[in-house]
Coordinates of C-alpha atoms in Angstrom, one line a residue:
M1 CA 3.8 12.8 26.1
I2 CA 2.0 9.5 26.4
C3 CA -0.7 9.1 29.1
H4 CA -1.0 5.4 29.8
G5 CA -4.3 4.0 30.8
A6 CA -4.2 0.7 29.0
K7 CA -5.5 -2.4 30.6
R8 CA -3.2 -5.4 31.1
M9 CA -3.4 -7.3 27.8
A10 CA -4.3 -11.0 28.0
G11 CA -1.5 -13.2 26.7
V12 CA 1.4 -11.1 28.0
N13 CA 3.4 -13.3 30.4
R14 CA 6.9 -12.2 30.7
Q15 CA 7.2 -14.1 34.0
M16 CA 6.8 -17.5 32.4
S17 CA 9.8 -19.7 32.8
R18 CA 12.3 -19.4 30.0
S19 CA 12.5 -23.2 29.7
E20 CA 8.7 -23.4 29.1
V21 CA 8.2 -21.4 25.9
V22 CA 10.5 -20.6 23.0
L23 CA 9.9 -18.3 20.1
L24 CA 8.5 -20.0 17.0
P25 CA 10.9 -20.1 13.9
M26 CA 11.1 -16.8 12.1
S27 CA 9.6 -18.5 9.1
R28 CA 6.3 -18.3 11.0
F29 CA 6.4 -14.5 11.1
V30 CA 6.6 -13.8 7.4
H31 CA 2.9 -13.3 6.8
P32 CA 2.1 -9.8 5.3
N33 CA -0.1 -9.0 8.3
L34 CA 2.9 -9.4 10.6
N35 CA 4.9 -6.9 8.5
R36 CA 2.2 -4.1 8.8
R37 CA 2.7 -0.9 10.7
P38 CA -0.2 0.9 12.4
A39 CA -2.0 3.2 10.1
Y40 CA -1.4 7.0 10.6
M41 CA 1.5 6.6 13.1
S42 CA 4.2 8.7 11.5
E43 CA 7.9 7.8 11.8
K44 CA 8.6 11.0 13.8
L45 CA 5.7 10.3 16.2
A46 CA 6.8 6.6 16.6
D47 CA 10.4 7.7 17.3
D48 CA 9.1 10.2 19.9
N49 CA 7.0 7.6 21.5
M50 CA 9.9 5.2 21.7
S51 CA 12.1 7.9 23.1
L52 CA 9.6 8.7 25.9
M53 CA 9.3 5.0 26.7
L54 CA 13.1 4.6 27.0
H55 CA 13.5 7.9 28.9
K56 CA 11.2 6.7 31.7
V57 CA 13.1 3.5 32.4
C58 CA 16.7 4.2 31.5
A59 CA 17.3 6.9 34.1
G60 CA 19.9 4.7 35.9
L61 CA 21.7 3.6 32.8
S62 CA 25.1 5.0 31.9
H63 CA 24.8 7.9 29.5
D64 CA 27.2 6.4 27.0
L65 CA 24.9 3.3 26.6
R66 CA 21.6 5.2 26.1
V67 CA 20.0 5.6 22.7
D68 CA 17.1 7.6 21.5
G69 CA 13.9 6.3 20.1
A70 CA 15.0 6.6 16.4
W71 CA 18.2 4.7 17.2
M72 CA 16.3 1.9 18.9
R73 CA 13.6 1.6 16.3
R74 CA 16.2 1.4 13.6
A75 CA 17.9 -1.4 15.5
F76 CA 14.6 -3.4 15.6
M77 CA 13.8 -2.5 11.9
S78 CA 17.2 -3.7 10.7
G79 CA 17.6 -6.6 13.2
R80 CA 21.1 -5.4 14.1
F81 CA 21.8 -4.1 17.6
D82 CA 25.0 -2.4 18.3
R83 CA 26.4 -2.3 21.9
Q84 CA 24.4 0.8 22.9
A85 CA 21.1 -0.4 21.5
R86 CA 21.5 -3.8 23.0
S87 CA 22.5 -2.5 26.4
S88 CA 19.8 0.1 26.4
W89 CA 17.1 -2.4 25.5
E90 CA 18.2 -5.0 28.0
W91 CA 18.0 -2.3 30.7
A92 CA 14.7 -0.9 29.4
W93 CA 13.0 -4.2 29.1
S94 CA 13.7 -5.1 32.7
G95 CA 11.8 -2.1 33.8
L96 CA 8.9 -1.7 31.3
P97 CA 5.5 -2.8 32.7
E98 CA 3.7 -5.5 30.8
C99 CA 0.8 -3.2 29.9
V100 CA 2.9 -1.3 27.5
T101 CA 3.9 -4.3 25.4
P102 CA 1.2 -3.8 22.9
H103 CA 2.4 -0.2 22.4
L104 CA 5.7 -1.4 20.9
H105 CA 3.5 -2.0 17.8
A106 CA 0.6 0.4 18.2
L107 CA 2.6 3.5 19.3
C108 CA 6.2 2.7 18.3
A109 CA 5.2 1.3 14.9
L110 CA 7.3 -1.9 15.1
T111 CA 5.9 -4.8 13.2
I112 CA 5.3 -8.2 14.8
R113 CA 8.1 -9.7 12.7
E114 CA 10.5 -6.9 13.8
L115 CA 9.6 -7.5 17.4
A116 CA 10.0 -11.2 17.1
W117 CA 13.4 -10.9 15.4
G118 CA 14.7 -8.2 17.7
M119 CA 13.7 -9.8 20.9
R120 CA 15.3 -13.1 19.9
E121 CA 18.4 -11.2 18.8
V122 CA 18.8 -9.5 22.2
F123 CA 17.5 -12.2 24.5
G124 CA 17.7 -15.5 22.7
E125 CA 15.0 -18.1 22.0
D126 CA 12.7 -17.1 24.9
A127 CA 12.6 -13.5 23.5
G128 CA 13.0 -12.0 26.9
G129 CA 9.9 -13.8 28.2
L130 CA 7.8 -12.5 25.3
A131 CA 7.8 -15.7 23.2
H132 CA 4.4 -16.8 24.5
Y133 CA 2.9 -13.4 23.5
L134 CA 4.5 -13.2 20.1
N135 CA 3.8 -16.8 19.2
Q136 CA 0.1 -15.9 19.2
W137 CA 0.7 -14.2 15.8
G138 CA 3.2 -16.9 14.7
E139 CA 0.4 -19.5 15.2
N140 CA -2.4 -17.2 13.8
P141 CA -1.1 -14.4 11.5
H142 CA -4.6 -13.2 11.0
K143 CA -5.0 -12.4 14.7
P144 CA -5.8 -8.6 15.2
L145 CA -2.6 -6.6 15.8
P146 CA -2.0 -4.9 19.1
T147 CA -3.7 -1.5 19.7
G148 CA -3.1 1.6 21.7
E149 CA -6.5 1.4 23.4
G150 CA -6.6 3.5 26.6
V151 CA -3.7 5.6 25.6
C152 CA -3.7 9.4 24.9
I153 CA -0.7 10.9 23.1
L154 CA -0.3 14.6 23.9
I155 CA 0.7 16.3 20.6
K156 CA 2.6 19.6 20.6
S157 CA 2.8 20.2 16.8
I158 CA -0.2 20.2 14.6
D159 CA 1.9 18.5 12.0
D160 CA 2.1 15.3 14.1
V161 CA -1.7 14.8 14.2
P162 CA -2.8 12.2 11.6
P163 CA -4.7 13.9 8.7
P164 CA -8.0 11.9 9.3
A165 CA -8.0 13.2 12.9
L166 CA -7.2 16.7 11.8
A167 CA -10.5 16.7 9.8
M168 CA -12.6 16.0 12.9
R169 CA -14.8 19.0 13.5
P170 CA -16.5 19.8 16.9
D171 CA -19.5 17.7 16.0
H172 CA -17.5 14.6 15.1
P173 CA -18.3 11.5 17.3
N174 CA -14.6 10.8 17.8
R175 CA -13.8 14.3 18.9
T176 CA -14.1 15.5 22.5
D177 CA -13.3 19.1 23.6
V178 CA -12.5 19.0 27.3
E179 CA -12.0 21.7 30.0
G180 CA -8.6 23.4 30.0
G181 CA -8.5 23.9 26.3
L182 CA -7.6 20.4 25.2
T183 CA -9.2 18.4 22.4
I184 CA -9.1 14.6 22.2
L185 CA -9.2 13.0 18.8
E186 CA -9.7 9.2 18.7
L187 CA -8.4 7.3 15.6
N188 CA -7.7 3.5 15.4
D189 CA -8.0 3.1 19.2
V190 CA -5.4 5.8 19.9
K191 CA -6.4 9.2 21.4
Y192 CA -4.5 12.2 20.3
G193 CA -4.6 15.3 22.6
I194 CA -4.0 18.7 21.0
E195 CA -4.7 22.3 22.2
T196 CA -8.2 23.2 21.0
L197 CA -7.1 26.7 19.9
V198 CA -4.3 25.3 17.8
L199 CA -6.6 22.7 16.2
N200 CA -9.4 25.2 15.5
E201 CA -7.1 27.7 14.0
H202 CA -5.7 25.0 11.7
Q203 CA -9.2 23.9 10.7
D204 CA -10.4 27.4 10.1
R205 CA -7.4 28.0 7.8
Y206 CA -8.2 25.0 5.7
R207 CA -12.0 25.2 5.8

């Protein structure tokens, strides 16, 4: 589960007229920084995050056109969208709030190049109104990549917690034990929530 608390990110302007901004040529998105995935975001967790994102906005879409997070991420990663992935993303994109746009990279682990290519593939040269946002990296590939600041991912399995976060003992500055038996571990601007008892048992086992 993802608890969104992210602020609206400057530069996201999906309402901008399609005739005003078009996506820069894909040759502008080949820099190594734009092919990086966020550190410590596993494939499974990224698939789960995308699934949750799609589930929230595709409730009204015909079941035969829905896809899960793994399917959608593979479409973006390959640049090839079949009928289901294309229809599902067109539907989802019309309902996703702008504040989650950075999470496509930070939580769903899609690179800026994959996002640029995929959005152009589905929506054309205006990239579904995201051209202005993506062009920031086409113009300056050294620009810091989007983060998951303000988001808490509630983790059910200890195996899904990134190893550096698992090592955070109670006195770690990025660890917070809160009421109700939940522990928040912050890593790379993303907060991971895990049951305190589960975390402590794991740490005791590998002390």
